[in-house]
Amino acid sequence: MAPRPVQVNIKALDASAVGRFWAEALGWSAYSPGVTTYVGPAGGLVWPDPVVLGIDVVPVPEAKTTTKNRVHLDLATTSAAHQAELVARLQALGATPAQVGQGTVPWTVLADPEGNEFCVLEPREIYRDTGPIAAVVVDCTDPRAMARFWGEAMDWTLHEVTDDQAALRSAKGVGPYLEFLRTPGAKTVPDRVHLDLLPYPGDDRAAEVDRLRALGATDLDLGQGDVPWTCLADPDGHEFCVLALS
């Protein structure tokens, strides 16, 4: 069975602080099982979570550049009042307004304390049951090509594909969407945010990595050294990792 995404990986100078921000933003908890800070539903660390995509905040020595991230989170709301309350609460937690060329839109663009952009969406029926994260959104040059690659790469189901956007979601119909938006310009800097995939128990991780390469993924050297996971890039150049089964 194809691997599934299990977490959104965010790089940060202060992983603990950024992890705490996202935990409070989503109403989840921050856990520190090692050098990273994992953010997931309250009630104890469950990994991989059977429904949600957790957030794993990884400490790095480099600060975010001024270049807009090409991967970001969209947060769901249930009403106009909820959207306004959430924006106010996030700003009180340290989020700041961000300009990414959005113009006049019904959603609000913010950045977390280290500058990672995200959106607080107006209420949308499609996201009524996703949980606090509506979607992981990827800027790309060709949504159709990305839908083909990621649709075959993962065990998720394709819901929509056009020249301008595409969307996938877990085959179980739970959790957030993975969306691809046509965006001018090519990727120029390493992603500050990326997906981590995990094979299912009993699957051959090496065989899955080879299958992803055959689909168009390429090997990626980020100076990671000898690690138990594999770093790859999709056909549009977005980094992602295939984690080792524990």
PDB file of C-alpha atoms in Angstrom:
ATOM      1  CA  MET A   1       0.000   0.000   0.000  1.00  0.00           C
ATOM      2  CA  ALA A   2       1.271   3.483  -0.838  1.00  0.00           C
ATOM      3  CA  PRO A   3       2.582   5.535   2.107  1.00  0.00           C
ATOM      4  CA  ARG A   4       0.402   8.164   3.744  1.00  0.00           C
ATOM      5  CA  PRO A   5       1.314  11.653   4.948  1.00  0.00           C
ATOM      6  CA  VAL A   6       1.598  11.695   8.742  1.00  0.00           C
ATOM      7  CA  GLN A   7       2.888  15.165   9.574  1.00  0.00           C
ATOM      8  CA  VAL A   8       3.725  18.620   8.294  1.00  0.00           C
ATOM      9  CA  ASN A   9       7.382  19.375   8.965  1.00  0.00           C
ATOM     10  CA  ILE A  10       8.174  23.013   9.843  1.00  0.00           C
ATOM     11  CA  LYS A  11      11.726  24.266  10.318  1.00  0.00           C
ATOM     12  CA  ALA A  12      12.292  26.830  13.068  1.00  0.00           C
ATOM     13  CA  LEU A  13      15.063  28.608  14.954  1.00  0.00           C
ATOM     14  CA  ASP A  14      13.107  28.044  18.178  1.00  0.00           C
ATOM     15  CA  ALA A  15      11.223  24.796  17.694  1.00  0.00           C
ATOM     16  CA  SER A  16       9.731  24.844  21.180  1.00  0.00           C
ATOM     17  CA  ALA A  17       8.275  28.345  20.801  1.00  0.00           C
ATOM     18  CA  VAL A  18       6.895  27.696  17.308  1.00  0.00           C
ATOM     19  CA  GLY A  19       5.503  24.362  18.504  1.00  0.00           C
ATOM     20  CA  ARG A  20       3.743  26.062  21.399  1.00  0.00           C
ATOM     21  CA  PHE A  21       2.289  28.660  19.021  1.00  0.00           C
ATOM     22  CA  TRP A  22       0.815  26.016  16.732  1.00  0.00           C
ATOM     23  CA  ALA A  23      -0.466  23.944  19.644  1.00  0.00           C
ATOM     24  CA  GLU A  24      -2.369  26.942  21.023  1.00  0.00           C
ATOM     25  CA  ALA A  25      -3.461  28.019  17.546  1.00  0.00           C
ATOM     26  CA  LEU A  26      -5.027  24.631  16.791  1.00  0.00           C
ATOM     27  CA  GLY A  27      -6.249  23.786  20.285  1.00  0.00           C
ATOM     28  CA  TRP A  28      -3.835  20.836  20.386  1.00  0.00           C
ATOM     29  CA  SER A  29      -0.861  19.958  22.589  1.00  0.00           C
ATOM     30  CA  ALA A  30       2.893  20.241  22.068  1.00  0.00           C
ATOM     31  CA  TYR A  31       4.994  17.167  22.821  1.00  0.00           C
ATOM     32  CA  SER A  32       8.780  16.928  22.942  1.00  0.00           C
ATOM     33  CA  PRO A  33       9.694  13.289  22.297  1.00  0.00           C
ATOM     34  CA  GLY A  34      13.235  14.278  21.205  1.00  0.00           C
ATOM     35  CA  VAL A  35      14.932  17.263  19.621  1.00  0.00           C
ATOM     36  CA  THR A  36      11.779  18.186  17.692  1.00  0.00           C
ATOM     37  CA  THR A  37       8.459  19.494  19.000  1.00  0.00           C
ATOM     38  CA  TYR A  38       5.448  17.531  17.793  1.00  0.00           C
ATOM     39  CA  VAL A  39       2.000  19.136  17.780  1.00  0.00           C
ATOM     40  CA  GLY A  40      -1.044  16.896  17.824  1.00  0.00           C
ATOM     41  CA  PRO A  41      -4.441  16.486  19.472  1.00  0.00           C
ATOM     42  CA  ALA A  42      -4.585  16.819  23.245  1.00  0.00           C
ATOM     43  CA  GLY A  43      -4.831  13.750  25.446  1.00  0.00           C
ATOM     44  CA  GLY A  44      -1.398  12.227  24.953  1.00  0.00           C
ATOM     45  CA  LEU A  45       1.018  11.672  22.111  1.00  0.00           C
ATOM     46  CA  VAL A  46      -0.400   9.384  19.418  1.00  0.00           C
ATOM     47  CA  TRP A  47       1.829   8.906  16.365  1.00  0.00           C
ATOM     48  CA  PRO A  48       0.941   8.448  13.651  1.00  0.00           C
ATOM     49  CA  ASP A  49      -2.494   9.839  14.355  1.00  0.00           C
ATOM     50  CA  PRO A  50      -5.169   7.894  12.447  1.00  0.00           C
ATOM     51  CA  VAL A  51      -7.001  11.069  11.354  1.00  0.00           C
ATOM     52  CA  VAL A  52      -5.084  14.334  11.639  1.00  0.00           C
ATOM     53  CA  LEU A  53      -1.837  15.516  10.123  1.00  0.00           C
ATOM     54  CA  GLY A  54       0.348  16.482  13.045  1.00  0.00           C
ATOM     55  CA  ILE A  55       2.978  19.210  12.909  1.00  0.00           C
ATOM     56  CA  ASP A  56       6.604  18.385  13.642  1.00  0.00           C
ATOM     57  CA  VAL A  57       8.697  21.490  14.330  1.00  0.00           C
ATOM     58  CA  VAL A  58      12.378  20.855  13.679  1.00  0.00           C
ATOM     59  CA  PRO A  59      15.168  23.119  14.983  1.00  0.00           C
ATOM     60  CA  VAL A  60      17.495  24.581  12.346  1.00  0.00           C
ATOM     61  CA  PRO A  61      20.199  27.273  12.577  1.00  0.00           C
ATOM     62  CA  GLU A  62      18.937  29.374   9.650  1.00  0.00           C
ATOM     63  CA  ALA A  63      16.122  31.907   9.864  1.00  0.00           C
ATOM     64  CA  LYS A  64      13.395  32.053   7.220  1.00  0.00           C
ATOM     65  CA  THR A  65      14.220  34.302   4.283  1.00  0.00           C
ATOM     66  CA  THR A  66      11.819  36.972   3.051  1.00  0.00           C
ATOM     67  CA  THR A  67      10.751  34.653   0.220  1.00  0.00           C
ATOM     68  CA  LYS A  68       7.181  33.415   0.634  1.00  0.00           C
ATOM     69  CA  ASN A  69       6.907  29.742   1.547  1.00  0.00           C
ATOM     70  CA  ARG A  70       5.543  27.615  -1.286  1.00  0.00           C
ATOM     71  CA  VAL A  71       3.793  25.334   1.204  1.00  0.00           C
ATOM     72  CA  HIS A  72       1.412  26.688   3.824  1.00  0.00           C
ATOM     73  CA  LEU A  73      -1.519  25.737   6.046  1.00  0.00           C
ATOM     74  CA  ASP A  74      -5.118  26.899   5.663  1.00  0.00           C
ATOM     75  CA  LEU A  75      -7.107  26.949   8.909  1.00  0.00           C
ATOM     76  CA  ALA A  76     -10.831  26.192   8.942  1.00  0.00           C
ATOM     77  CA  THR A  77     -13.540  28.269  10.620  1.00  0.00           C
ATOM     78  CA  THR A  78     -17.246  27.616  11.174  1.00  0.00           C
ATOM     79  CA  SER A  79     -18.674  31.153  11.048  1.00  0.00           C
ATOM     80  CA  ALA A  80     -17.702  34.756  10.436  1.00  0.00           C
ATOM     81  CA  ALA A  81     -17.588  35.286  14.188  1.00  0.00           C
ATOM     82  CA  HIS A  82     -15.310  32.271  14.606  1.00  0.00           C
ATOM     83  CA  GLN A  83     -12.996  33.579  11.885  1.00  0.00           C
ATOM     84  CA  ALA A  84     -12.738  37.000  13.539  1.00  0.00           C
ATOM     85  CA  GLU A  85     -12.200  35.450  16.980  1.00  0.00           C
ATOM     86  CA  LEU A  86      -9.531  33.094  15.674  1.00  0.00           C
ATOM     87  CA  VAL A  87      -7.636  35.877  13.870  1.00  0.00           C
ATOM     88  CA  ALA A  88      -7.666  38.000  17.027  1.00  0.00           C
ATOM     89  CA  ARG A  89      -6.535  35.087  19.188  1.00  0.00           C
ATOM     90  CA  LEU A  90      -3.727  34.154  16.799  1.00  0.00           C
ATOM     91  CA  GLN A  91      -2.437  37.724  16.748  1.00  0.00           C
ATOM     92  CA  ALA A  92      -2.472  37.729  20.555  1.00  0.00           C
ATOM     93  CA  LEU A  93      -0.347  34.553  20.395  1.00  0.00           C
ATOM     94  CA  GLY A  94       2.253  36.269  18.182  1.00  0.00           C
ATOM     95  CA  ALA A  95       0.963  35.946  14.620  1.00  0.00           C
ATOM     96  CA  THR A  96       1.352  38.978  12.374  1.00  0.00           C
ATOM     97  CA  PRO A  97      -0.525  40.124   9.233  1.00  0.00           C
ATOM     98  CA  ALA A  98       1.220  39.055   6.018  1.00  0.00           C
ATOM     99  CA  GLN A  99       1.055  40.412   2.497  1.00  0.00           C
ATOM    100  CA  VAL A 100       1.592  37.826  -0.230  1.00  0.00           C
ATOM    101  CA  GLY A 101      -0.172  39.675  -3.022  1.00  0.00           C
ATOM    102  CA  GLN A 102      -3.605  38.418  -1.980  1.00  0.00           C
ATOM    103  CA  GLY A 103      -5.432  41.694  -2.569  1.00  0.00           C
ATOM    104  CA  THR A 104      -8.997  41.902  -1.239  1.00  0.00           C
ATOM    105  CA  VAL A 105     -10.044  38.390  -0.233  1.00  0.00           C
ATOM    106  CA  PRO A 106     -12.455  36.911   2.342  1.00  0.00           C
ATOM    107  CA  TRP A 107      -9.690  35.053   4.147  1.00  0.00           C
ATOM    108  CA  THR A 108      -6.957  36.500   6.368  1.00  0.00           C
ATOM    109  CA  VAL A 109      -3.257  35.916   5.699  1.00  0.00           C
ATOM    110  CA  LEU A 110      -1.025  35.757   8.767  1.00  0.00           C
ATOM    111  CA  ALA A 111       2.494  34.600   9.608  1.00  0.00           C
ATOM    112  CA  ASP A 112       3.554  32.581  12.633  1.00  0.00           C
ATOM    113  CA  PRO A 113       6.223  34.001  15.007  1.00  0.00           C
ATOM    114  CA  GLU A 114       9.030  33.001  12.617  1.00  0.00           C
ATOM    115  CA  GLY A 115       7.362  34.302   9.462  1.00  0.00           C
ATOM    116  CA  ASN A 116       5.734  31.160   8.068  1.00  0.00           C
ATOM    117  CA  GLU A 117       2.635  32.273   6.206  1.00  0.00           C
ATOM    118  CA  PHE A 118      -0.764  30.678   6.749  1.00  0.00           C
ATOM    119  CA  CYS A 119      -4.403  31.546   6.040  1.00  0.00           C
ATOM    120  CA  VAL A 120      -7.467  31.727   8.256  1.00  0.00           C
ATOM    121  CA  LEU A 121     -10.284  30.904   5.863  1.00  0.00           C
ATOM    122  CA  GLU A 122     -13.814  32.193   5.853  1.00  0.00           C
ATOM    123  CA  PRO A 123     -16.374  29.427   6.535  1.00  0.00           C
ATOM    124  CA  ARG A 124     -16.520  26.916   3.677  1.00  0.00           C
ATOM    125  CA  GLU A 125     -18.808  23.904   3.574  1.00  0.00           C
ATOM    126  CA  ILE A 126     -16.105  21.687   2.069  1.00  0.00           C
ATOM    127  CA  TYR A 127     -13.987  22.069   5.212  1.00  0.00           C
ATOM    128  CA  ARG A 128     -16.758  21.540   7.760  1.00  0.00           C
ATOM    129  CA  ASP A 129     -15.300  18.222   8.977  1.00  0.00           C
ATOM    130  CA  THR A 130     -11.556  18.603   8.457  1.00  0.00           C
ATOM    131  CA  GLY A 131     -10.664  19.675  11.966  1.00  0.00           C
ATOM    132  CA  PRO A 132      -8.677  22.877  12.611  1.00  0.00           C
ATOM    133  CA  ILE A 133      -6.420  22.409   9.576  1.00  0.00           C
ATOM    134  CA  ALA A 134      -8.508  22.709   6.422  1.00  0.00           C
ATOM    135  CA  ALA A 135      -5.717  22.066   3.934  1.00  0.00           C
ATOM    136  CA  VAL A 136      -2.010  21.882   3.269  1.00  0.00           C
ATOM    137  CA  VAL A 137      -1.577  24.122   0.233  1.00  0.00           C
ATOM    138  CA  VAL A 138       1.295  23.811  -2.249  1.00  0.00           C
ATOM    139  CA  ASP A 139       2.186  26.474  -4.814  1.00  0.00           C
ATOM    140  CA  CYS A 140       3.269  24.858  -8.068  1.00  0.00           C
ATOM    141  CA  THR A 141       3.621  25.419 -11.794  1.00  0.00           C
ATOM    142  CA  ASP A 142       1.362  22.553 -12.946  1.00  0.00           C
ATOM    143  CA  PRO A 143      -1.438  21.315 -10.637  1.00  0.00           C
ATOM    144  CA  ARG A 144      -2.385  18.527 -13.043  1.00  0.00           C
ATOM    145  CA  ALA A 145       1.135  17.109 -13.009  1.00  0.00           C
ATOM    146  CA  MET A 146       1.313  17.413  -9.229  1.00  0.00           C
ATOM    147  CA  ALA A 147      -2.050  15.669  -8.884  1.00  0.00           C
ATOM    148  CA  ARG A 148      -0.801  12.797 -11.031  1.00  0.00           C
ATOM    149  CA  PHE A 149       2.384  12.404  -9.018  1.00  0.00           C
ATOM    150  CA  TRP A 150       0.905  12.762  -5.546  1.00  0.00           C
ATOM    151  CA  GLY A 151      -2.221  10.789  -6.439  1.00  0.00           C
ATOM    152  CA  GLU A 152      -0.016   7.809  -7.308  1.00  0.00           C
ATOM    153  CA  ALA A 153       2.522   8.511  -4.573  1.00  0.00           C
ATOM    154  CA  MET A 154       0.086   8.347  -1.648  1.00  0.00           C
ATOM    155  CA  ASP A 155      -2.985   6.431  -0.574  1.00  0.00           C
ATOM    156  CA  TRP A 156      -5.163   9.561  -0.830  1.00  0.00           C
ATOM    157  CA  THR A 157      -8.052  10.163  -3.245  1.00  0.00           C
ATOM    158  CA  LEU A 158      -8.184  12.836  -5.949  1.00  0.00           C
ATOM    159  CA  HIS A 159     -11.213  15.115  -5.461  1.00  0.00           C
ATOM    160  CA  GLU A 160     -10.634  17.869  -8.010  1.00  0.00           C
ATOM    161  CA  VAL A 161      -8.197  18.710 -10.770  1.00  0.00           C
ATOM    162  CA  THR A 162      -8.107  21.632 -13.205  1.00  0.00           C
ATOM    163  CA  ASP A 163      -5.362  23.636 -14.874  1.00  0.00           C
ATOM    164  CA  ASP A 164      -5.348  25.981 -11.875  1.00  0.00           C
ATOM    165  CA  GLN A 165      -5.843  23.743  -8.861  1.00  0.00           C
ATOM    166  CA  ALA A 166      -6.105  20.186  -7.594  1.00  0.00           C
ATOM    167  CA  ALA A 167      -7.142  18.609  -4.307  1.00  0.00           C
ATOM    168  CA  LEU A 168      -6.616  15.247  -2.646  1.00  0.00           C
ATOM    169  CA  ARG A 169      -7.875  13.863   0.666  1.00  0.00           C
ATOM    170  CA  SER A 170      -7.504  10.699   2.693  1.00  0.00           C
ATOM    171  CA  ALA A 171      -9.423   7.814   1.157  1.00  0.00           C
ATOM    172  CA  LYS A 172     -11.236   7.565   4.514  1.00  0.00           C
ATOM    173  CA  GLY A 173     -12.662  11.061   3.982  1.00  0.00           C
ATOM    174  CA  VAL A 174     -11.175  12.455   7.177  1.00  0.00           C
ATOM    175  CA  GLY A 175      -8.666  15.154   8.062  1.00  0.00           C
ATOM    176  CA  PRO A 176      -7.358  17.990   5.883  1.00  0.00           C
ATOM    177  CA  TYR A 177      -7.017  18.241   2.131  1.00  0.00           C
ATOM    178  CA  LEU A 178      -3.764  18.456   0.174  1.00  0.00           C
ATOM    179  CA  GLU A 179      -4.186  21.168  -2.441  1.00  0.00           C
ATOM    180  CA  PHE A 180      -2.066  22.389  -5.344  1.00  0.00           C
ATOM    181  CA  LEU A 181      -2.422  25.908  -6.715  1.00  0.00           C
ATOM    182  CA  ARG A 182      -0.953  27.186  -9.961  1.00  0.00           C
ATOM    183  CA  THR A 183       1.425  29.985  -8.974  1.00  0.00           C
ATOM    184  CA  PRO A 184       3.667  32.121 -11.197  1.00  0.00           C
ATOM    185  CA  GLY A 185       7.398  31.655 -10.800  1.00  0.00           C
ATOM    186  CA  ALA A 186       9.540  28.662 -10.037  1.00  0.00           C
ATOM    187  CA  LYS A 187      10.702  27.495  -6.645  1.00  0.00           C
ATOM    188  CA  THR A 188      13.965  29.265  -5.710  1.00  0.00           C
ATOM    189  CA  VAL A 189      14.780  28.346  -2.096  1.00  0.00           C
ATOM    190  CA  PRO A 190      14.412  25.159  -0.019  1.00  0.00           C
ATOM    191  CA  ASP A 191      10.968  24.662   1.463  1.00  0.00           C
ATOM    192  CA  ARG A 192      10.594  25.750   5.071  1.00  0.00           C
ATOM    193  CA  VAL A 193       7.516  23.518   5.289  1.00  0.00           C
ATOM    194  CA  HIS A 194       7.144  20.035   3.820  1.00  0.00           C
ATOM    195  CA  LEU A 195       5.265  16.758   4.154  1.00  0.00           C
ATOM    196  CA  ASP A 196       6.585  13.606   5.803  1.00  0.00           C
ATOM    197  CA  LEU A 197       5.244  10.285   4.509  1.00  0.00           C
ATOM    198  CA  LEU A 198       5.200   6.962   6.356  1.00  0.00           C
ATOM    199  CA  PRO A 199       4.769   3.461   4.903  1.00  0.00           C
ATOM    200  CA  TYR A 200       2.211   1.160   6.492  1.00  0.00           C
ATOM    201  CA  PRO A 201       3.397  -1.601   8.844  1.00  0.00           C
ATOM    202  CA  GLY A 202       4.626  -4.559   6.843  1.00  0.00           C
ATOM    203  CA  ASP A 203       5.375  -2.527   3.724  1.00  0.00           C
ATOM    204  CA  ASP A 204       8.886  -2.420   2.256  1.00  0.00           C
ATOM    205  CA  ARG A 205      10.102   1.167   2.737  1.00  0.00           C
ATOM    206  CA  ALA A 206      12.978   0.780   0.268  1.00  0.00           C
ATOM    207  CA  ALA A 207      10.598  -0.550  -2.363  1.00  0.00           C
ATOM    208  CA  GLU A 208       8.250   2.389  -1.747  1.00  0.00           C
ATOM    209  CA  VAL A 209      11.119   4.854  -2.164  1.00  0.00           C
ATOM    210  CA  ASP A 210      12.079   3.174  -5.440  1.00  0.00           C
ATOM    211  CA  ARG A 211       8.443   3.394  -6.581  1.00  0.00           C
ATOM    212  CA  LEU A 212       8.382   7.128  -5.813  1.00  0.00           C
ATOM    213  CA  ARG A 213      11.562   7.599  -7.837  1.00  0.00           C
ATOM    214  CA  ALA A 214       9.959   5.753 -10.735  1.00  0.00           C
ATOM    215  CA  LEU A 215       7.003   8.168 -10.514  1.00  0.00           C
ATOM    216  CA  GLY A 216       9.344  11.147 -10.900  1.00  0.00           C
ATOM    217  CA  ALA A 217      10.730  11.890  -7.422  1.00  0.00           C
ATOM    218  CA  THR A 218      14.423  12.693  -7.197  1.00  0.00           C
ATOM    219  CA  ASP A 219      16.949  12.161  -4.429  1.00  0.00           C
ATOM    220  CA  LEU A 220      17.755  15.184  -2.330  1.00  0.00           C
ATOM    221  CA  ASP A 221      20.883  15.995  -0.356  1.00  0.00           C
ATOM    222  CA  LEU A 222      20.194  18.621   2.283  1.00  0.00           C
ATOM    223  CA  GLY A 223      23.245  17.731   4.301  1.00  0.00           C
ATOM    224  CA  GLN A 224      21.147  15.298   6.328  1.00  0.00           C
ATOM    225  CA  GLY A 225      23.947  12.762   6.537  1.00  0.00           C
ATOM    226  CA  ASP A 226      23.240   9.177   7.592  1.00  0.00           C
ATOM    227  CA  VAL A 227      19.620   9.216   8.733  1.00  0.00           C
ATOM    228  CA  PRO A 228      16.896   6.552   8.819  1.00  0.00           C
ATOM    229  CA  TRP A 229      14.585   8.547   6.539  1.00  0.00           C
ATOM    230  CA  THR A 230      14.897   9.337   2.824  1.00  0.00           C
ATOM    231  CA  CYS A 231      14.784  12.896   1.481  1.00  0.00           C
ATOM    232  CA  LEU A 232      13.217  13.310  -1.949  1.00  0.00           C
ATOM    233  CA  ALA A 233      11.807  16.088  -4.144  1.00  0.00           C
ATOM    234  CA  ASP A 234       8.618  15.888  -6.180  1.00  0.00           C
ATOM    235  CA  PRO A 235       8.591  16.810  -9.903  1.00  0.00           C
ATOM    236  CA  ASP A 236       8.040  20.490  -9.024  1.00  0.00           C
ATOM    237  CA  GLY A 237      11.036  20.501  -6.662  1.00  0.00           C
ATOM    238  CA  HIS A 238       9.187  20.381  -3.337  1.00  0.00           C
ATOM    239  CA  GLU A 239      11.062  18.457  -0.672  1.00  0.00           C
ATOM    240  CA  PHE A 240       9.434  15.613   1.234  1.00  0.00           C
ATOM    241  CA  CYS A 241      10.652  12.760   3.415  1.00  0.00           C
ATOM    242  CA  VAL A 242       9.788   9.086   3.614  1.00  0.00           C
ATOM    243  CA  LEU A 243      10.144   8.149   7.256  1.00  0.00           C
ATOM    244  CA  ALA A 244      11.339   4.859   8.692  1.00  0.00           C
ATOM    245  CA  LEU A 245       8.868   2.525  10.350  1.00  0.00           C
ATOM    246  CA  SER A 246       9.532   2.425  14.088  1.00  0.00           C
TER     247      SER A 246
END
